[in-house]
Amino acid sequence: MAGLVTSASIVVPDKMLEGAGITVVHDEVTAVDSQRKKVETSTGGTLAYDKLYLATGARSFVPPIEGSDLDGVLTLRGVPDAERIREVLDRSKNGKIVCIGAGFISMEVASLLAEKPGSAFAITVVELLDRPLPLMLDRDMAAFVKQYLEEKGLHILTGERVERLVGRNGKVVGVELASGVVLDADLVFMNVGVRPNVGLAQSIGLEMGRFGIKVNEFQETSDPDILAGGDCVEKINFLTGKPTPGQLRGPAVVQGRLAAKRLAGYSVAFPGVIDAGGCKMFDMTIAATGLTEERAAQEGIATVSAVVDSRSKHGMIPGVRPWKIKLVFNRDNQRLIGGQIVSYDIAPAREIDAVSAFILGGRTIAELTTFTSACNPDISSEPSAEPITIAAEQALQKIGR
Amino acid sequence: MKDGEKLVIVGCSGSGGPAAMMAKKLMPSVDVTVIRKEEFFIVR
Ligand SMILES: Cc1cc2nc3c(=O)[nH]c(=O)nc-3n(C[C@H](O)[C@H](O)[C@H](O)COP(=O)(O)OP(=O)(O)OC[C@H]3O[C@@H](n4cnc5c(N)ncnc54)[C@H](O)[C@@H]3O)c2cc1C
């Protein structure tokens, strides 16, 4: 969408699959006959199977708001959407754009549009909750992001509900908020979440969960010959043990491999998701994993947390950039349950993977105070400023001995 | 799965693609077919 690469260059070519001996069929599966074990396609084809893996993904959710079918209302899911957006943007170099939803897709779209060379769009982001990236960041961390984005020229409206989209001659011209305010809009991007594609699974009568197809830890569905994974299945949150959508690429990839391993006779179980994700807006990189404090509170988990400022290199090295991390611990068992990073450099954001590993390993506050990181003047802060240990130290002091 | 059996994968993006590659790697004699409805299968 940014125009940095062609559509063809970001896809894994069929050659890779075919070279491995896999048959690739371009068609839509319209029906599954699970009794006779065959699938039917839109062109009248039939394919027999011994085992079936459903990886039908998800689609953008368009809320039932008046006007959401107007011309100029766009969502972003796949390459065709990105190409459609580019076409529209190539025709208009300025104008008013409203992004509905302040999740990571919406915020990345907004920053790309703001940075589009030769363009001068006035961009407003409208979010129902009280902050940008509300599923990734707590209020304290999101405040830095909001301030940064506003400095970059984005207009961020939080705590505002979209009432309807206003149209003229079939084209969107405005966004009316519940507060009565009407924002002028030449284009509206609607990115308020996704819904699993479960039509085929439902038609077979597979057991469904609240967030998608129900599978066990080996990706097996209620039909012994059908496995499923990725965005179309319901996941289990590793920390709460509760069903969750978990619609991210990491789980999709790993569940695909895991299903293949199961079919080959392995018994590797999927541990559940921790919703580790990241995004980049202008020069700011955000990454988060596990539970926010807010989410933990909703789950009835008492927390202790710490926010620590750090730097991308040793203080005396040219090009040093600031970043900050928040760690969230379960106050009762003192285990790490969440982390959030806001960084003015890309590299430090990768520390989120260390946080994820500590969460999955059940590490406690005390254990993290003794963590020693790989340290070098050009690639990290001084060990004395290593923020994971400092956050743990602060949390330790908050809970006492 | 046994030699010569058929694995059909519906969808070939984040999950379907890796499933197909891993299945073929671990079970070279299984017949693996992926079906996807669009020309490009990757979302991101
Ligand atoms: C703009 C955008 C940015 C994203 N960025 C990130 C990110 O930075 N990090 C991250 O972790 N995740 C990101 N995601 C989410 C990530 O892309 C998904 O979690 C991942 O693609 C899920 O893979 P999947 O295979 O389950 O589903 P999908 O990628 O949706 O693929 C499903 C496939 O199944 C096909 N299909 C469906 N039904 C049929 C049928 N009946 N017949 C044939 N084919 C069918 C579809 O056409 C598609 O090819 C992003 C998503 C979007 C939209």
Coordinates of C-alpha atoms and ligand atoms in Angstrom, one line a residue:
Chain A
M1 CA 0.0 0.0 0.0
A2 CA 2.9 2.3 0.7
G3 CA 4.1 1.7 -2.8
L4 CA 7.5 0.5 -1.6
V5 CA 7.2 -2.9 -3.2
T6 CA 5.0 -4.6 -5.9
S7 CA 2.2 -6.9 -4.9
A8 CA 3.9 -9.8 -6.6
S9 CA 7.1 -9.4 -4.6
I10 CA 5.4 -9.8 -1.2
V11 CA 3.9 -13.2 -2.0
V12 CA 5.5 -16.6 -1.8
P13 CA 5.4 -17.7 -5.4
D14 CA 3.5 -20.9 -6.4
K15 CA 6.9 -22.1 -7.7
M16 CA 8.0 -22.6 -4.1
L17 CA 5.1 -24.8 -3.3
E18 CA 5.1 -26.6 -6.7
G19 CA 8.8 -27.0 -6.4
A20 CA 8.3 -28.9 -3.2
G21 CA 5.8 -31.2 -5.0
I22 CA 2.6 -29.6 -3.8
T23 CA -0.3 -29.1 -6.1
V24 CA -1.7 -25.6 -6.2
V25 CA -5.3 -25.0 -7.2
H26 CA -6.6 -21.5 -7.7
D27 CA -10.3 -21.9 -7.0
E28 CA -12.8 -21.3 -4.2
V29 CA -14.0 -24.3 -2.2
T30 CA -17.8 -24.0 -2.1
A31 CA -18.7 -27.1 -0.2
V32 CA -17.2 -30.0 1.8
D33 CA -18.8 -33.4 1.9
S34 CA -17.4 -34.8 5.0
Q35 CA -19.2 -38.1 4.6
R36 CA -17.7 -38.8 1.2
K37 CA -14.6 -36.9 2.1
K38 CA -14.4 -34.6 -0.9
V39 CA -14.5 -30.8 -1.5
E40 CA -16.3 -29.1 -4.3
T41 CA -15.0 -25.9 -6.0
S42 CA -16.7 -22.9 -7.7
T43 CA -15.7 -24.2 -11.1
G44 CA -17.4 -27.5 -10.6
G45 CA -14.2 -29.4 -9.6
T46 CA -14.1 -32.1 -7.0
L47 CA -11.1 -33.2 -4.9
A48 CA -11.1 -36.2 -2.7
Y49 CA -9.3 -36.1 0.6
D50 CA -8.2 -38.4 3.4
K51 CA -7.4 -35.5 5.7
L52 CA -8.5 -31.9 5.3
Y53 CA -6.9 -28.8 6.8
L54 CA -9.0 -25.7 7.0
A55 CA -7.0 -22.4 6.9
T56 CA -9.7 -20.1 5.6
G57 CA -8.6 -17.1 7.6
A58 CA -10.6 -14.1 8.5
R59 CA -12.2 -11.1 6.8
S60 CA -12.4 -7.4 7.8
F61 CA -15.4 -6.8 10.0
V62 CA -17.6 -3.9 8.7
P63 CA -19.9 -2.9 11.6
P64 CA -23.6 -2.4 10.6
I65 CA -23.3 1.4 10.6
E66 CA -25.5 3.4 8.2
G67 CA -23.4 4.4 5.2
S68 CA -20.7 1.7 5.5
D69 CA -21.5 0.6 1.9
L70 CA -20.9 4.1 0.4
D71 CA -18.2 4.7 -2.2
G72 CA -15.0 5.8 -0.6
V73 CA -15.3 3.5 2.4
L74 CA -12.4 1.1 2.4
T75 CA -11.0 -1.7 4.5
L76 CA -7.6 -3.4 4.3
R77 CA -7.2 -7.2 4.4
G78 CA -5.3 -8.5 1.4
V79 CA -3.4 -7.5 -1.6
P80 CA -6.5 -6.7 -3.7
D81 CA -7.6 -4.2 -0.9
A82 CA -4.2 -2.6 -0.9
E83 CA -4.2 -2.2 -4.6
R84 CA -7.7 -0.7 -4.5
I85 CA -6.5 1.8 -1.9
R86 CA -3.5 2.7 -4.0
E87 CA -5.7 3.4 -7.0
V88 CA -7.9 5.7 -5.0
L89 CA -4.9 7.5 -3.5
D90 CA -3.1 7.9 -6.8
R91 CA -6.1 9.9 -8.0
S92 CA -6.2 12.2 -4.9
K93 CA -3.2 14.0 -3.5
N94 CA -4.9 15.7 -0.7
G95 CA -8.3 15.6 1.0
K96 CA -9.8 14.5 4.3
I97 CA -9.3 11.0 5.5
V98 CA -11.0 9.5 8.5
C99 CA -9.7 6.2 9.9
I100 CA -12.2 4.4 12.1
G101 CA -10.6 2.3 14.8
A102 CA -7.1 2.9 16.3
G103 CA -5.9 -0.7 16.2
F104 CA -2.5 -1.5 14.7
I105 CA -3.7 -1.8 11.1
S106 CA -5.6 1.5 11.3
M107 CA -2.7 3.3 12.8
E108 CA -0.2 1.9 10.3
V109 CA -2.5 3.0 7.5
A110 CA -2.9 6.5 8.9
S111 CA 0.9 7.0 9.3
L112 CA 1.6 5.6 5.8
L113 CA -0.9 8.0 4.3
A114 CA 0.5 10.9 6.3
E115 CA 4.0 10.1 4.9
K116 CA 2.9 9.5 1.3
P117 CA 5.3 11.6 -0.8
G118 CA 3.7 14.5 -2.6
S119 CA 0.4 14.2 -0.6
A120 CA -1.1 16.4 2.0
F121 CA -4.0 14.5 3.6
A122 CA -5.8 15.8 6.7
I123 CA -6.1 12.6 8.7
T124 CA -8.3 11.9 11.7
V125 CA -8.4 8.7 13.6
V126 CA -11.6 7.9 15.6
E127 CA -11.4 5.4 18.4
L128 CA -14.2 4.2 20.6
L129 CA -11.9 3.5 23.6
D130 CA -9.9 6.1 25.4
R131 CA -6.5 5.6 23.6
P132 CA -4.8 4.5 20.5
L133 CA -3.8 0.8 20.3
P134 CA -6.1 0.0 23.2
L135 CA -5.6 -3.8 23.0
M136 CA -1.8 -3.5 23.0
L137 CA -1.1 -0.6 25.4
D138 CA -2.3 0.6 28.7
R139 CA -3.3 4.2 29.1
D140 CA 0.1 5.4 30.4
M141 CA 2.1 3.9 27.5
A142 CA -0.6 4.9 24.9
A143 CA -0.3 8.5 26.1
F144 CA 3.3 8.7 24.6
V145 CA 2.1 7.3 21.4
K146 CA -0.9 9.7 21.1
Q147 CA 1.3 12.7 21.8
Y148 CA 3.9 11.5 19.2
L149 CA 1.2 10.9 16.5
E150 CA -0.3 14.3 17.2
E151 CA 3.1 15.9 16.8
K152 CA 3.3 14.1 13.4
G153 CA 0.0 15.8 12.4
L154 CA -2.6 13.1 13.0
H155 CA -5.8 14.2 14.7
I156 CA -6.6 11.5 17.2
L157 CA -10.2 11.4 18.6
T158 CA -10.6 8.9 21.4
G159 CA -13.7 7.9 23.4
E160 CA -15.8 8.7 20.4
R161 CA -18.4 6.4 18.8
V162 CA -19.2 6.6 15.1
E163 CA -22.9 7.0 14.7
R164 CA -23.2 6.9 10.8
L165 CA -21.3 7.7 7.6
V166 CA -22.8 10.6 5.7
G167 CA -23.1 10.2 1.9
R168 CA -24.0 12.3 -1.1
N169 CA -24.8 10.8 -4.4
G170 CA -23.6 7.4 -3.2
K171 CA -20.2 8.7 -2.0
V172 CA -19.0 9.2 1.5
V173 CA -18.7 12.9 2.5
G174 CA -18.6 12.7 6.3
V175 CA -18.5 10.7 9.5
E176 CA -21.1 11.6 12.2
L177 CA -20.1 10.9 15.8
A178 CA -22.4 10.0 18.6
S179 CA -21.4 13.4 20.2
G180 CA -23.1 15.0 17.2
V181 CA -19.9 16.2 15.6
V182 CA -19.7 15.6 11.9
L183 CA -16.2 15.2 10.4
D184 CA -15.8 15.9 6.7
A185 CA -14.4 12.9 4.8
D186 CA -13.3 12.2 1.3
L187 CA -12.2 8.7 2.2
V188 CA -13.0 6.5 5.2
F189 CA -10.8 3.6 6.3
M190 CA -12.7 1.2 8.4
N191 CA -10.4 -1.2 10.4
V192 CA -12.3 -2.3 13.5
G193 CA -11.3 -5.9 13.7
V194 CA -11.8 -9.2 11.8
R195 CA -14.2 -12.1 11.8
P196 CA -13.2 -15.7 11.1
N197 CA -14.3 -17.3 7.8
V198 CA -16.2 -20.2 9.2
G199 CA -18.9 -20.7 6.6
L200 CA -17.5 -24.0 5.3
A201 CA -16.8 -25.3 8.8
Q202 CA -20.4 -24.5 9.9
S203 CA -21.8 -26.1 6.8
I204 CA -20.0 -29.4 7.7
G205 CA -21.4 -29.1 11.3
L206 CA -18.0 -28.7 13.0
E207 CA -18.1 -27.7 16.6
M208 CA -17.7 -23.9 16.9
G209 CA -16.4 -21.7 19.7
R210 CA -17.2 -18.1 20.3
F211 CA -14.2 -16.9 18.2
G212 CA -14.0 -19.5 15.5
I213 CA -13.7 -23.2 14.8
K214 CA -13.1 -25.2 18.0
V215 CA -9.8 -27.2 17.9
N216 CA -7.8 -29.1 20.4
E217 CA -4.1 -28.5 21.1
F218 CA -3.2 -30.5 18.1
Q219 CA -5.4 -28.5 15.7
E220 CA -8.0 -31.3 15.5
T221 CA -11.6 -30.3 15.0
S222 CA -14.7 -32.3 16.1
D223 CA -14.4 -34.3 12.8
P224 CA -11.5 -36.8 13.1
D225 CA -10.4 -36.2 9.5
I226 CA -10.5 -32.4 9.6
L227 CA -7.9 -30.2 11.2
A228 CA -7.9 -26.3 11.2
G229 CA -5.7 -23.5 12.2
G230 CA -4.9 -19.8 11.9
D231 CA -7.4 -16.9 12.0
C232 CA -10.4 -19.2 11.4
V233 CA -10.0 -21.1 14.7
E234 CA -10.6 -20.1 18.3
K235 CA -7.4 -20.0 20.4
I236 CA -6.8 -20.4 24.1
N237 CA -5.1 -17.6 25.9
F238 CA -1.9 -19.0 27.5
L239 CA -2.3 -16.8 30.6
T240 CA -6.0 -16.9 31.3
G241 CA -6.8 -20.3 29.8
K242 CA -9.9 -18.7 28.2
P243 CA -11.0 -18.7 24.6
T244 CA -9.7 -15.8 22.5
P245 CA -9.5 -14.8 18.8
G246 CA -5.7 -14.7 18.6
Q247 CA -5.8 -13.6 15.0
L248 CA -2.1 -13.0 14.3
R249 CA 0.4 -14.4 11.8
G250 CA 2.6 -16.1 14.4
P251 CA -0.1 -18.5 15.6
A252 CA -1.3 -19.0 12.1
V253 CA 2.1 -20.2 10.8
V254 CA 2.9 -22.3 13.9
Q255 CA -0.6 -23.9 13.9
G256 CA -0.2 -24.8 10.2
R257 CA 3.1 -26.6 10.9
L258 CA 1.8 -28.2 14.0
A259 CA -1.2 -29.7 12.1
A260 CA 1.2 -31.1 9.5
K261 CA 3.3 -32.6 12.3
R262 CA 0.2 -34.1 13.9
L263 CA -0.7 -35.8 10.6
A264 CA 2.9 -37.1 10.4
G265 CA 2.5 -38.7 13.8
Y266 CA 4.1 -36.1 16.1
S267 CA 2.4 -35.0 19.3
V268 CA 3.5 -31.4 19.8
A269 CA 0.8 -29.4 21.5
F270 CA 0.0 -25.7 20.9
P271 CA 0.6 -23.9 24.2
G272 CA -2.0 -21.1 23.6
V273 CA -1.5 -17.5 22.5
I274 CA -0.1 -14.5 24.2
D275 CA -1.0 -12.1 21.5
A276 CA 2.5 -10.9 20.8
G277 CA 2.4 -8.2 18.1
G278 CA 4.1 -5.1 16.9
C279 CA 3.6 -2.1 14.6
K280 CA 5.5 0.8 13.2
M281 CA 4.1 4.3 12.8
F282 CA 6.5 7.0 11.3
D283 CA 9.7 6.4 13.3
M284 CA 8.0 4.9 16.3
T285 CA 7.8 1.1 16.9
I286 CA 5.4 -0.4 19.3
A287 CA 5.4 -4.0 20.5
A288 CA 3.3 -5.7 23.1
T289 CA 2.8 -9.2 24.5
G290 CA 0.7 -10.9 27.1
L291 CA -1.9 -9.0 29.1
T292 CA -2.1 -5.2 29.7
E293 CA -2.9 -4.2 33.2
E294 CA -6.4 -3.2 32.1
R295 CA -7.0 -6.6 30.6
A296 CA -5.5 -8.3 33.7
A297 CA -7.9 -6.3 35.9
Q298 CA -10.8 -7.5 33.7
E299 CA -9.7 -11.0 34.3
G300 CA -9.6 -10.4 38.1
I301 CA -5.8 -10.6 38.2
A302 CA -4.1 -8.2 40.7
T303 CA -1.0 -6.7 39.2
V304 CA 2.2 -4.8 40.0
S305 CA 3.9 -3.0 37.1
A306 CA 6.8 -0.8 36.3
V307 CA 7.6 1.6 33.4
V308 CA 11.3 2.1 32.6
D309 CA 13.0 4.4 30.2
S310 CA 16.0 3.1 28.3
R311 CA 18.2 3.9 25.3
S312 CA 19.0 2.0 22.1
K313 CA 22.8 2.3 22.5
H314 CA 25.1 3.3 25.3
G315 CA 24.5 7.0 26.2
M316 CA 27.7 8.3 24.6
I317 CA 27.2 6.6 21.2
P318 CA 25.9 8.9 18.4
G319 CA 22.5 8.0 17.1
V320 CA 21.2 6.8 20.5
R321 CA 17.4 6.8 20.7
P322 CA 15.1 6.5 23.6
W323 CA 12.7 3.7 24.3
K324 CA 10.5 2.6 27.2
I325 CA 9.2 -0.7 28.5
K326 CA 6.3 -1.5 30.8
L327 CA 6.3 -4.9 32.5
V328 CA 3.2 -6.2 34.2
F329 CA 3.4 -8.9 36.8
N330 CA 0.8 -11.0 38.6
R331 CA 0.9 -9.7 42.1
D332 CA -0.2 -13.0 43.7
N333 CA 2.3 -15.4 42.1
Q334 CA 4.7 -12.7 40.9
R335 CA 5.0 -14.1 37.4
L336 CA 5.5 -11.9 34.4
I337 CA 2.2 -11.6 32.5
G338 CA 2.7 -8.7 30.1
G339 CA 5.0 -6.3 28.4
Q340 CA 4.7 -3.2 26.3
I341 CA 7.4 -1.3 24.4
V342 CA 7.3 2.1 22.8
S343 CA 10.5 2.8 21.0
Y344 CA 12.0 5.5 18.7
D345 CA 14.2 2.9 17.1
I346 CA 13.2 -0.4 15.6
A347 CA 15.8 -2.7 17.2
P348 CA 14.9 -2.4 20.9
A349 CA 11.3 -3.4 20.1
R350 CA 12.6 -6.9 19.6
E351 CA 13.1 -7.2 23.3
I352 CA 9.4 -8.0 23.3
D353 CA 10.4 -11.5 22.3
A354 CA 12.5 -11.9 25.5
V355 CA 9.4 -10.7 27.4
S356 CA 7.3 -13.3 25.6
A357 CA 9.8 -16.0 26.4
F358 CA 9.8 -15.1 30.1
I359 CA 6.0 -15.1 30.1
L360 CA 5.9 -18.6 28.5
G361 CA 8.6 -19.8 30.9
G362 CA 6.6 -18.5 33.9
R363 CA 9.5 -16.3 35.2
T364 CA 8.9 -14.3 38.4
I365 CA 9.9 -10.8 39.5
A366 CA 12.8 -12.0 41.5
E367 CA 14.1 -14.2 38.7
L368 CA 14.1 -11.2 36.3
T369 CA 16.2 -9.1 38.6
T370 CA 19.0 -11.5 37.8
F371 CA 18.6 -11.5 34.0
T372 CA 21.8 -10.5 32.2
S373 CA 21.3 -9.2 28.6
A374 CA 23.7 -9.3 25.6
C375 CA 25.3 -5.9 25.9
N376 CA 27.4 -3.8 23.5
P377 CA 27.8 0.0 23.2
D378 CA 26.4 0.0 19.6
I379 CA 23.5 -2.4 20.1
S380 CA 22.1 -2.0 23.6
S381 CA 21.9 0.3 26.6
E382 CA 24.5 -0.1 29.3
P383 CA 23.8 -3.2 31.4
S384 CA 23.1 -0.8 34.3
A385 CA 20.3 0.7 32.3
E386 CA 18.9 -2.7 31.0
P387 CA 15.2 -2.0 31.4
I388 CA 13.9 -5.5 32.0
T389 CA 16.0 -6.0 35.1
I390 CA 15.2 -2.4 36.3
A391 CA 11.5 -2.9 35.8
A392 CA 11.8 -6.1 37.8
E393 CA 13.8 -4.3 40.5
Q394 CA 11.1 -1.6 40.8
A395 CA 8.3 -4.3 40.9
L396 CA 10.3 -6.1 43.6
Q397 CA 10.5 -2.9 45.7
K398 CA 6.8 -2.3 45.2
I399 CA 5.8 -5.7 46.6
G400 CA 8.5 -5.9 49.3
R401 CA 10.4 -9.0 50.5
Chain B
M1 CA -1.0 -40.3 7.2
K2 CA -0.1 -43.2 5.0
D3 CA 1.8 -43.3 1.7
G4 CA -0.3 -42.2 -1.2
E5 CA -3.1 -40.6 1.0
K6 CA -4.4 -37.2 0.1
L7 CA -4.1 -34.1 2.2
V8 CA -6.2 -31.1 1.0
I9 CA -5.6 -27.7 2.4
V10 CA -8.2 -24.9 2.0
G11 CA -6.6 -21.5 2.1
C12 CA -3.0 -20.9 1.5
S13 CA -1.9 -17.8 3.4
G14 CA -0.4 -17.5 6.9
S15 CA -1.5 -21.0 8.0
G16 CA -2.2 -23.0 4.8
G17 CA 1.2 -22.4 3.2
P18 CA 3.3 -23.5 6.1
A19 CA 1.0 -26.5 6.7
A20 CA 1.5 -27.6 3.1
M21 CA 5.3 -27.1 3.2
M22 CA 5.7 -29.0 6.5
A23 CA 3.4 -31.8 5.4
K24 CA 5.4 -32.4 2.3
K25 CA 8.6 -32.3 4.1
L26 CA 7.6 -34.8 6.8
M27 CA 5.4 -37.0 4.5
P28 CA 6.9 -36.8 1.0
S29 CA 4.7 -39.6 -0.3
V30 CA 1.5 -38.0 0.8
D31 CA -0.3 -36.2 -2.0
V32 CA -0.6 -32.5 -0.8
T33 CA -3.0 -30.0 -2.6
V34 CA -3.6 -26.4 -1.5
I35 CA -6.6 -24.5 -2.8
R36 CA -6.9 -20.8 -2.5
K37 CA -9.4 -18.5 -4.1
E38 CA -7.2 -15.6 -5.0
E39 CA -4.1 -15.0 -7.1
F40 CA -1.9 -13.8 -4.2
F41 CA -2.1 -15.8 -1.0
I42 CA -0.2 -13.8 1.5
V43 CA -1.9 -11.1 3.6
R44 CA 1.3 -9.7 5.0
Ligands
LIG1 C1 -3.2 -5.2 6.9 C2 -2.8 -6.3 7.8 C3 -1.7 -6.3 8.5 C4 -1.3 -7.3 9.4 N1 -0.2 -7.2 10.1 C5 0.2 -8.2 10.9 C6 1.4 -8.1 11.6 O1 2.2 -7.2 11.5 N2 1.7 -9.2 12.5 C7 0.9 -10.2 12.7 O2 1.2 -11.1 13.4 N3 -0.3 -10.3 12.0 C8 -0.7 -9.3 11.1 N4 -1.9 -9.4 10.4 C9 -2.7 -10.6 10.6 C10 -2.2 -11.8 9.8 O3 -2.2 -11.4 8.5 C11 -3.2 -13.0 9.9 O4 -3.3 -13.3 11.3 C12 -2.7 -14.2 9.1 O5 -2.7 -13.8 7.7 C13 -3.7 -15.3 9.3 O6 -3.4 -16.3 8.4 P1 -4.5 -17.4 7.9 O7 -3.8 -18.3 7.0 O8 -5.2 -17.9 9.1 O9 -5.6 -16.5 7.2 P2 -5.6 -15.5 5.9 O10 -4.3 -14.9 5.8 O11 -6.8 -14.7 6.0 O12 -5.7 -16.5 4.7 C14 -6.8 -17.3 4.4 C15 -6.7 -17.8 3.0 O13 -7.8 -18.7 2.8 C16 -8.4 -18.4 1.5 N5 -9.8 -18.9 1.5 C17 -10.7 -18.6 2.4 N6 -11.8 -19.3 2.1 C18 -11.6 -20.0 1.0 C19 -12.3 -20.9 0.2 N7 -13.6 -21.2 0.5 N8 -11.7 -21.5 -0.8 C20 -10.4 -21.2 -1.1 N9 -9.7 -20.4 -0.4 C21 -10.2 -19.8 0.7 C22 -8.3 -16.9 1.5 O14 -8.5 -16.4 0.2 C23 -6.8 -16.7 2.0 O15 -5.9 -17.0 1.0 C24 -2.2 -8.4 9.6 C25 -3.4 -8.5 8.9 C26 -3.7 -7.4 8.0 C27 -5.0 -7.5 7.3

